Coordinates of C-alpha atoms in Angstrom, one line a residue:
M1 CA -328.6 -75.4 -21.7
R2 CA -330.8 -76.8 -19.0
I3 CA -330.6 -74.9 -15.7
L4 CA -331.9 -75.5 -12.2
L5 CA -332.8 -72.3 -10.3
P6 CA -333.5 -73.1 -6.6
T7 CA -335.1 -70.1 -5.0
G8 CA -337.2 -68.9 -2.0
A9 CA -340.9 -68.3 -1.9
S10 CA -340.4 -64.5 -1.5
T11 CA -338.3 -64.2 -4.7
E12 CA -340.0 -66.9 -6.9
P13 CA -341.9 -64.3 -9.1
Q14 CA -338.6 -62.4 -9.9
V15 CA -336.7 -65.6 -10.7
K16 CA -339.5 -66.9 -12.9
R17 CA -339.6 -63.6 -14.8
A18 CA -335.8 -63.7 -15.3
A19 CA -336.0 -67.4 -16.4
A20 CA -338.7 -66.8 -19.0
G21 CA -337.4 -68.0 -22.4
Y22 CA -334.7 -70.2 -20.9
D23 CA -334.8 -74.0 -20.4
A24 CA -334.9 -73.6 -16.7
D25 CA -336.7 -75.2 -13.7
V26 CA -337.5 -72.7 -10.9
V27 CA -337.9 -74.7 -7.7
V28 CA -339.0 -73.1 -4.4
T29 CA -336.9 -74.7 -1.6
G30 CA -338.2 -72.7 1.4
E31 CA -339.1 -69.2 2.4
I32 CA -335.5 -67.8 1.9
A33 CA -333.3 -68.8 -1.0
S34 CA -330.1 -68.3 0.9
F35 CA -331.1 -71.0 3.4
L36 CA -330.6 -73.8 0.8
T37 CA -328.7 -76.7 2.2
P38 CA -326.4 -79.2 0.4
H39 CA -328.8 -82.0 1.3
A40 CA -331.8 -80.2 -0.1
L41 CA -330.0 -79.5 -3.4
R42 CA -328.8 -83.1 -3.5
M43 CA -332.5 -84.2 -3.4
L44 CA -333.5 -81.8 -6.1
L45 CA -330.8 -83.2 -8.4
K46 CA -331.6 -86.8 -7.8
G47 CA -332.8 -88.5 -11.0
K48 CA -332.7 -85.2 -12.9
T49 CA -330.4 -84.0 -15.7
Y50 CA -329.1 -80.4 -15.7
D51 CA -326.2 -78.6 -17.3
C52 CA -325.8 -76.4 -14.3
V53 CA -327.3 -75.1 -11.1
I54 CA -327.4 -71.4 -10.1
I55 CA -327.9 -70.9 -6.4
S56 CA -328.4 -67.6 -4.6
G57 CA -325.3 -65.6 -4.1
M58 CA -326.3 -65.1 -0.5
C59 CA -325.9 -68.8 0.2
T60 CA -323.1 -69.5 2.7
A61 CA -323.0 -73.3 2.6
S62 CA -320.5 -75.3 0.5
F63 CA -321.8 -77.3 -2.3
E64 CA -318.5 -78.8 -3.5
Q65 CA -319.5 -82.3 -2.3
V66 CA -322.8 -82.2 -4.1
E67 CA -321.0 -81.2 -7.3
R68 CA -318.5 -84.0 -7.0
E69 CA -321.3 -86.5 -6.4
T70 CA -323.6 -85.4 -9.2
G71 CA -321.2 -84.0 -11.7
V72 CA -323.4 -81.0 -12.2
P73 CA -321.6 -77.6 -12.0
I74 CA -323.1 -75.4 -9.2
F75 CA -322.5 -71.7 -9.6
R76 CA -323.2 -68.7 -7.3
G77 CA -325.8 -66.4 -8.8
P78 CA -326.3 -62.8 -7.9
R79 CA -327.0 -61.8 -4.3
H80 CA -330.3 -60.2 -5.3
A81 CA -332.9 -62.0 -7.4
A82 CA -333.5 -58.8 -9.3
D83 CA -330.0 -59.1 -10.9
L84 CA -330.6 -62.6 -12.2
E85 CA -332.0 -61.3 -15.5
L86 CA -328.6 -59.6 -16.1
V87 CA -326.7 -62.9 -15.4
L88 CA -328.6 -65.5 -17.4
P89 CA -327.8 -64.1 -20.8
L90 CA -324.1 -64.5 -20.1
L91 CA -324.1 -68.2 -19.3
E92 CA -323.4 -69.3 -22.9
T93 CA -320.1 -67.3 -23.0
T94 CA -319.1 -66.9 -19.3
E95 CA -318.5 -69.5 -16.6
L96 CA -319.6 -68.1 -13.3
S97 CA -317.8 -68.6 -10.0
R98 CA -318.5 -71.5 -7.5
S99 CA -317.6 -69.3 -4.5
I100 CA -318.1 -65.7 -5.5
P101 CA -321.6 -64.2 -6.0
A102 CA -322.2 -63.5 -9.7
D103 CA -322.6 -59.8 -9.3
D104 CA -319.2 -59.5 -7.6
F105 CA -317.6 -61.9 -10.0
L106 CA -318.8 -60.3 -13.2
A107 CA -318.1 -56.8 -11.8
A108 CA -314.5 -57.9 -11.0
R109 CA -314.1 -59.3 -14.6
K110 CA -315.4 -56.2 -16.1
V111 CA -312.9 -54.1 -14.1
E112 CA -310.1 -56.5 -15.1
Q113 CA -311.0 -56.1 -18.8
A114 CA -311.3 -52.3 -18.5
L115 CA -307.9 -52.1 -16.9
H116 CA -306.4 -54.3 -19.5
R117 CA -307.8 -52.1 -22.2
I118 CA -306.3 -49.0 -20.5
H119 CA -302.9 -50.7 -20.2
E120 CA -302.9 -51.7 -23.9
Q121 CA -303.9 -48.3 -25.0
E122 CA -301.2 -46.6 -23.0
K123 CA -298.6 -49.1 -24.2
N124 CA -299.4 -48.3 -27.8
A125 CA -299.9 -44.5 -27.2
V126 CA -297.5 -42.1 -29.0
P127 CA -296.7 -39.2 -26.7
D128 CA -295.2 -35.7 -27.2
F129 CA -292.4 -36.7 -24.8
I130 CA -291.5 -39.2 -22.1
I131 CA -290.3 -38.4 -18.5
R132 CA -288.8 -41.3 -16.6
G133 CA -290.9 -43.8 -18.6
V134 CA -294.2 -41.8 -18.2
K135 CA -295.7 -40.7 -21.4
I136 CA -296.9 -37.1 -21.6
G137 CA -299.3 -35.7 -24.2
G138 CA -300.1 -37.2 -27.6
D139 CA -302.8 -39.8 -27.3
S140 CA -301.5 -41.1 -24.0
R141 CA -303.7 -41.1 -20.8
M142 CA -304.0 -37.8 -19.0
K143 CA -301.4 -38.0 -16.2
V144 CA -302.1 -37.2 -12.6
L145 CA -299.8 -34.7 -10.9
A146 CA -300.2 -34.6 -7.1
E147 CA -298.8 -31.8 -5.0
I148 CA -297.1 -31.9 -1.6
M149 CA -297.1 -28.4 -0.2
D150 CA -294.2 -27.2 2.0
A151 CA -292.3 -30.3 1.2
H152 CA -289.4 -29.1 3.4
K153 CA -291.6 -29.2 6.4
C154 CA -292.8 -32.8 5.8
G155 CA -291.7 -35.2 8.5
D156 CA -291.3 -38.3 6.3
I157 CA -291.2 -37.2 2.7
R158 CA -290.3 -40.6 1.3
R159 CA -293.3 -42.2 2.9
L160 CA -295.6 -39.5 1.6
V161 CA -294.3 -39.6 -1.9
H162 CA -294.6 -43.4 -1.9
Q163 CA -298.2 -43.1 -0.6
Y164 CA -299.1 -40.7 -3.4
L165 CA -297.6 -42.9 -6.1
V166 CA -299.4 -46.0 -4.7
S167 CA -302.6 -44.0 -4.7
G168 CA -302.3 -43.3 -8.4
A169 CA -300.2 -40.3 -8.9
D170 CA -298.0 -40.4 -12.1
I171 CA -296.0 -37.4 -11.0
V172 CA -295.4 -36.0 -7.5
D173 CA -294.9 -32.2 -7.2
L174 CA -292.9 -30.8 -4.3
G175 CA -293.9 -27.3 -3.4
F176 CA -291.7 -24.9 -1.4
G177 CA -293.0 -21.8 0.3
F178 CA -291.4 -18.4 0.7
D179 CA -289.6 -19.5 3.8
A180 CA -287.7 -22.3 2.1
V181 CA -284.0 -21.9 1.3
P182 CA -281.9 -23.8 -1.4
E183 CA -280.5 -26.1 1.3
D184 CA -284.1 -27.2 2.1
V185 CA -284.7 -28.1 -1.5
S186 CA -281.5 -29.9 -1.9
R187 CA -282.1 -31.9 1.3
V188 CA -285.7 -33.0 0.2
F189 CA -284.6 -34.0 -3.3
S190 CA -281.6 -35.9 -1.9
L191 CA -284.0 -37.9 0.3
L192 CA -285.8 -38.9 -2.9
S193 CA -282.8 -39.8 -5.0
E194 CA -283.9 -43.4 -5.3
T195 CA -287.5 -42.7 -6.4
D196 CA -288.0 -43.8 -9.9
A197 CA -291.1 -41.8 -10.6
P198 CA -291.1 -38.3 -12.1
L199 CA -290.7 -35.5 -9.5
A200 CA -291.6 -31.9 -10.0
V201 CA -290.6 -28.8 -8.1
D202 CA -293.1 -25.9 -7.7
T203 CA -291.5 -22.5 -6.9
Q204 CA -290.9 -19.3 -8.9
D205 CA -287.6 -18.6 -7.0
P206 CA -284.7 -19.2 -9.4
S207 CA -282.4 -20.1 -6.5
L208 CA -284.8 -22.9 -5.3
I209 CA -285.2 -24.1 -8.9
R210 CA -281.4 -24.3 -9.2
A211 CA -281.2 -26.4 -6.0
A212 CA -283.7 -28.9 -7.4
L213 CA -282.2 -29.4 -10.9
G214 CA -280.0 -32.4 -9.9
R215 CA -283.2 -34.5 -9.5
A216 CA -286.3 -32.6 -10.5
D217 CA -287.8 -33.8 -13.8
I218 CA -290.3 -31.0 -14.2
I219 CA -290.1 -27.3 -13.2
L220 CA -293.5 -25.7 -12.5
S221 CA -294.6 -22.1 -12.7
L222 CA -292.1 -20.7 -15.2
Q223 CA -292.9 -17.2 -16.6
E224 CA -291.2 -14.1 -18.0
T225 CA -289.5 -13.1 -14.7
N226 CA -287.7 -16.4 -14.1
I227 CA -287.2 -17.9 -17.5
P228 CA -284.3 -15.4 -18.4
V229 CA -282.6 -16.1 -15.1
I230 CA -282.9 -19.9 -14.9
G231 CA -284.2 -21.1 -18.3
K232 CA -280.8 -22.1 -19.8
E233 CA -279.9 -24.0 -16.7
I234 CA -283.2 -25.9 -16.8
A235 CA -282.5 -26.7 -20.5
K236 CA -278.9 -27.9 -19.7
A237 CA -280.2 -30.2 -16.9
G238 CA -282.7 -31.7 -19.4
A239 CA -285.7 -31.0 -17.3
A240 CA -289.2 -30.3 -18.6
A241 CA -291.1 -27.2 -17.6
V242 CA -294.7 -26.1 -17.0
V243 CA -295.1 -22.6 -18.4
V244 CA -297.7 -20.1 -17.1
P245 CA -298.9 -16.8 -18.5
G246 CA -297.6 -14.4 -15.8
N247 CA -297.7 -10.7 -17.0
S248 CA -297.1 -11.8 -20.6
S249 CA -299.3 -14.1 -22.6
L250 CA -298.9 -17.9 -22.3
V251 CA -297.8 -18.0 -26.0
K252 CA -295.0 -15.4 -25.4
N253 CA -293.7 -17.3 -22.3
I254 CA -293.7 -20.6 -24.2
S255 CA -291.6 -18.8 -26.8
L256 CA -289.2 -17.5 -24.2
A257 CA -288.8 -21.1 -22.8
K258 CA -288.1 -22.4 -26.2
K259 CA -285.5 -19.7 -26.9
A260 CA -283.8 -20.7 -23.6
G261 CA -283.5 -24.3 -25.0
I262 CA -286.1 -26.0 -23.0
R263 CA -287.4 -28.8 -25.2
C264 CA -290.2 -30.4 -23.2
I265 CA -292.8 -27.8 -22.4
I266 CA -296.2 -28.2 -20.8
A267 CA -298.6 -25.2 -21.0
D268 CA -300.7 -24.1 -18.0
P269 CA -303.4 -21.6 -19.0
L270 CA -304.3 -21.2 -15.3
L271 CA -307.7 -22.6 -14.3
Q272 CA -309.6 -20.3 -12.0
P273 CA -311.8 -21.5 -9.0
V274 CA -315.6 -21.5 -9.3
G275 CA -316.9 -18.0 -8.7
S276 CA -313.6 -16.4 -9.7
G277 CA -313.7 -16.9 -13.4
F278 CA -313.8 -20.7 -13.8
V279 CA -315.9 -20.7 -17.0
S280 CA -314.0 -17.9 -18.7
S281 CA -310.7 -19.5 -17.8
L282 CA -311.8 -22.6 -19.7
G283 CA -311.7 -20.4 -22.9
R284 CA -307.9 -20.1 -22.5
F285 CA -307.5 -23.9 -23.1
K286 CA -306.4 -23.7 -26.7
K287 CA -303.8 -25.5 -28.8
T288 CA -300.4 -24.1 -28.2
G289 CA -298.3 -26.8 -29.7
C290 CA -297.5 -28.1 -26.2
P291 CA -299.3 -30.6 -23.9
L292 CA -301.8 -28.7 -21.6
F293 CA -301.8 -28.6 -17.8
F294 CA -305.2 -28.5 -16.0
G295 CA -305.2 -27.3 -12.4
A296 CA -308.2 -29.1 -11.1
G297 CA -306.8 -29.3 -7.5
N298 CA -307.4 -25.6 -6.8
V299 CA -311.0 -25.8 -7.9
V300 CA -311.8 -28.7 -5.6
E301 CA -309.9 -27.3 -2.6
L302 CA -311.9 -24.1 -2.9
F303 CA -315.3 -25.7 -3.1
D304 CA -317.1 -27.2 -0.1
A305 CA -318.4 -30.2 -1.8
D306 CA -317.4 -33.9 -1.8
S307 CA -314.4 -34.3 -4.0
I308 CA -315.4 -37.6 -5.8
G309 CA -318.0 -36.1 -8.2
M310 CA -316.0 -32.9 -8.6
N311 CA -312.9 -34.8 -9.6
A312 CA -314.8 -37.0 -12.0
L313 CA -316.5 -34.0 -13.7
L314 CA -313.3 -31.9 -13.8
S315 CA -311.4 -34.8 -15.4
G316 CA -314.1 -35.0 -18.1
I317 CA -313.8 -31.3 -18.7
A318 CA -310.0 -31.6 -18.8
A319 CA -310.2 -34.4 -21.3
E320 CA -312.5 -32.3 -23.6
A321 CA -310.2 -29.4 -23.2
G322 CA -307.3 -31.6 -24.5
A323 CA -305.3 -31.6 -21.2
S324 CA -302.4 -34.0 -20.9
V325 CA -301.6 -33.4 -17.2
I326 CA -304.2 -32.9 -14.4
F327 CA -303.2 -31.4 -11.1
T328 CA -304.7 -32.6 -7.8
S329 CA -304.0 -32.2 -4.1
E330 CA -304.9 -33.6 -0.7
H331 CA -304.1 -30.5 1.4
S332 CA -307.3 -30.5 3.4
D333 CA -309.3 -33.2 5.1
K334 CA -312.2 -32.9 2.7
T335 CA -309.9 -33.7 -0.3
Q336 CA -308.3 -36.8 1.2
G337 CA -308.5 -39.5 -1.5
S338 CA -308.5 -37.1 -4.4
I339 CA -305.4 -38.7 -5.9
R340 CA -307.1 -42.1 -6.1
E341 CA -310.3 -40.5 -7.4
M342 CA -308.5 -38.5 -10.1
R343 CA -306.5 -41.5 -11.3
R344 CA -309.8 -43.5 -11.6
A345 CA -311.4 -40.5 -13.4
T346 CA -308.5 -40.3 -15.9
E347 CA -308.8 -44.0 -16.6
M348 CA -312.6 -43.6 -17.2
M349 CA -311.8 -40.9 -19.8
V350 CA -309.6 -43.4 -21.7
L351 CA -312.5 -45.9 -21.7
A352 CA -315.0 -43.2 -22.7
Q353 CA -313.1 -42.4 -26.0
G354 CA -315.4 -43.1 -28.9
R355 CA -318.5 -43.1 -26.6
P356 CA -321.1 -40.4 -26.3
Y357 CA -320.7 -40.3 -22.5
P358 CA -318.7 -42.0 -19.7
K359 CA -321.3 -44.5 -18.6
D360 CA -321.1 -48.3 -18.4
L361 CA -317.3 -48.3 -18.7
G362 CA -316.4 -51.1 -16.3
L363 CA -314.9 -48.5 -14.0
D364 CA -316.8 -45.9 -12.0
L365 CA -316.6 -43.4 -9.1
L366 CA -319.9 -44.3 -7.5
V367 CA -319.4 -44.5 -3.8
L368 CA -322.5 -43.6 -1.9
K369 CA -325.2 -43.6 -4.6
E370 CA -326.3 -46.7 -6.6
K371 CA -326.3 -46.8 -10.3
R372 CA -329.5 -48.9 -10.3
R373 CA -331.7 -49.3 -7.2
R374 CA -332.9 -52.9 -6.6
R375 CA -336.5 -53.5 -6.2
E376 CA -336.9 -56.3 -3.6
P377 CA -340.2 -58.1 -3.1
P378 CA -342.4 -56.5 -0.4
L379 CA -342.2 -58.0 3.1
D380 CA -344.9 -60.6 3.9
F381 CA -346.4 -60.4 7.4
I382 CA -349.9 -60.6 9.0
T383 CA -349.6 -58.5 12.1
S384 CA -347.3 -55.6 13.2
R385 CA -346.8 -53.4 16.2
P386 CA -345.1 -50.1 16.6
A387 CA -341.6 -50.1 18.1
R388 CA -341.3 -49.1 21.8
P389 CA -339.0 -46.2 22.6
M390 CA -335.8 -47.3 24.3
P391 CA -335.7 -46.1 27.9
D392 CA -333.4 -43.1 28.6
Q393 CA -332.0 -44.9 31.7
I394 CA -329.0 -47.0 30.7
T395 CA -328.4 -50.4 32.2
Y396 CA -324.7 -51.0 32.2
D397 CA -323.4 -54.5 31.3
P398 CA -321.8 -56.1 34.4
K399 CA -319.1 -57.4 32.1
G400 CA -317.9 -53.8 31.5
N401 CA -317.9 -51.1 28.8
F402 CA -316.1 -51.0 25.5
R403 CA -314.1 -48.1 24.0
I404 CA -314.3 -48.3 20.2
G405 CA -312.0 -46.5 17.8
I406 CA -310.2 -46.9 14.5
E407 CA -306.5 -47.2 13.8
G408 CA -305.5 -47.1 10.1
D409 CA -307.8 -49.6 8.4
Q410 CA -308.7 -51.6 11.5
I411 CA -311.5 -51.3 14.0
V412 CA -310.3 -51.5 17.6
A413 CA -312.6 -52.4 20.6
V414 CA -311.0 -52.1 24.1
I415 CA -312.3 -53.5 27.4
H416 CA -310.2 -53.8 30.6
K417 CA -307.1 -52.8 28.7
K418 CA -307.6 -55.7 26.2
A419 CA -308.2 -54.9 22.6
V420 CA -309.9 -56.8 19.7
R421 CA -308.8 -55.7 16.2
G422 CA -310.4 -56.4 12.9
R423 CA -311.3 -55.0 9.5
R424 CA -314.9 -56.2 9.5
W425 CA -317.4 -55.1 12.2
Q426 CA -318.9 -58.6 12.4
D427 CA -315.6 -60.2 13.1
V428 CA -314.9 -57.9 16.0
L429 CA -318.4 -58.4 17.4
Y430 CA -318.2 -62.2 17.0
S431 CA -314.8 -62.2 18.9
I432 CA -316.3 -60.1 21.7
I433 CA -319.3 -62.4 22.1
S434 CA -317.1 -65.5 21.8
Q435 CA -314.9 -64.3 24.6
G436 CA -317.9 -63.7 26.8
D437 CA -317.3 -60.0 27.2
V438 CA -320.9 -59.0 26.7
S439 CA -323.9 -60.3 28.7
L440 CA -326.8 -58.0 27.8
L441 CA -328.7 -58.2 24.5
D442 CA -329.1 -54.4 24.3
H443 CA -325.3 -54.0 24.9
A444 CA -324.6 -56.5 22.0
G445 CA -327.0 -54.5 19.8
Y446 CA -325.3 -51.2 20.7
L447 CA -321.8 -52.7 20.0
G448 CA -323.0 -53.9 16.6
R449 CA -324.2 -50.4 15.7
E450 CA -320.9 -48.7 16.9
L451 CA -318.6 -51.2 15.2
F452 CA -320.5 -50.9 11.9
K453 CA -320.2 -47.1 12.2
A454 CA -316.4 -47.5 12.7
E455 CA -316.2 -49.7 9.6
L456 CA -318.1 -47.1 7.5
A457 CA -315.8 -44.4 8.8
I458 CA -312.8 -46.4 7.5
R459 CA -314.5 -47.2 4.2
Y460 CA -315.4 -43.5 3.5
G461 CA -312.3 -41.9 5.0
R462 CA -314.2 -40.1 7.8
S463 CA -313.4 -39.5 11.4
F464 CA -315.2 -41.8 14.0
E465 CA -316.7 -40.7 17.3
Q466 CA -318.2 -43.4 19.6
D467 CA -321.9 -42.5 20.3
G468 CA -321.6 -39.7 17.7
E469 CA -323.5 -39.3 14.5
F470 CA -320.7 -41.1 12.5

């Protein structure tokens, strides 16, 4: 395969190293590879024969007309020349995209293949039992159970349950505090009568459990004090149950539940928070003849650290412990996003089966840190001067000042009671400039900074404060 690799002067050494051993012509078209124009490429192809052209993934021009005229496929390479060595070996088996940079295109394909593998494995899995179409135990994927505390006080329970399911929860657990009464439980579950997904109820109060039995698929926190009272009714309703140790051992309470006629049992050995016996509690995760429940949510809620890495690691520990259901929650601001994180982590555990470690799976939970830092060529300049401090005195733009905020997944910039909305900071800034609402360069620079901060706040689920640190 003969390849044309147009590049810039600054990245020529990297491109040549990547192209070594291939039938490839590396041609410098200017200082910056992304500035390649259709006309320049047309001239490069004139009188030459190539099987394909790989242009920089940073190019924004359209090369469709050049491809039609020459008949030579023109593909987008990676954004960074350093990644080209990863792309070239794939050309014999993979057709790159004409519009999407190769790194994005290949990453998307890898994700697609990984998700297909997870789907196929789950389809063929043999579970211990099935609840509303969701496989529990056996060799099925570890299921994510997400909790809503004080469900009877939730303003729009249907919306929140739907949100949790869309985020990746397999089961939604409705918790009811000591101030709840049976009528509260009945009302909440009646509001969710049309929900197809499995629902659980979390209370040790037999009267509240009884009120949930018309719709609840799983009863949490059964132990020796409530099994004799409500166990047979749970069995008659056909609900599953999560059994905990209580004052008796877990094995004894499982035996009590079986004697009451409960057929589908999940065993919860009770995972303790870090600092309160976390490691020793892991020793209780032993085979009981029932699928195991792993309470990761309490560990994350009671640890002031970012939830992403904690959820990933806890999911890995749960997988090694043989857990079938993993519990998570989003009770606090710091744990927002935990459902999505935990679902991704359980999927990674499926892909990690048969591997020595969960790396290079096609799916990951890398958000802030990079898996591999790129080494860009050094900047080329002759002279330099130190930056001058910006004066403390502010010169206000005669066009007026903007108030910037976020609403949902959109950035909002308001001036004179008129708002510009968008998901990308550059779109909002371009609209502001196009409308003539900014006249000073330093004001435009300031707006770019604040709008980008707003986009980052949305991306990472943080609060945004104009002129603040984030």
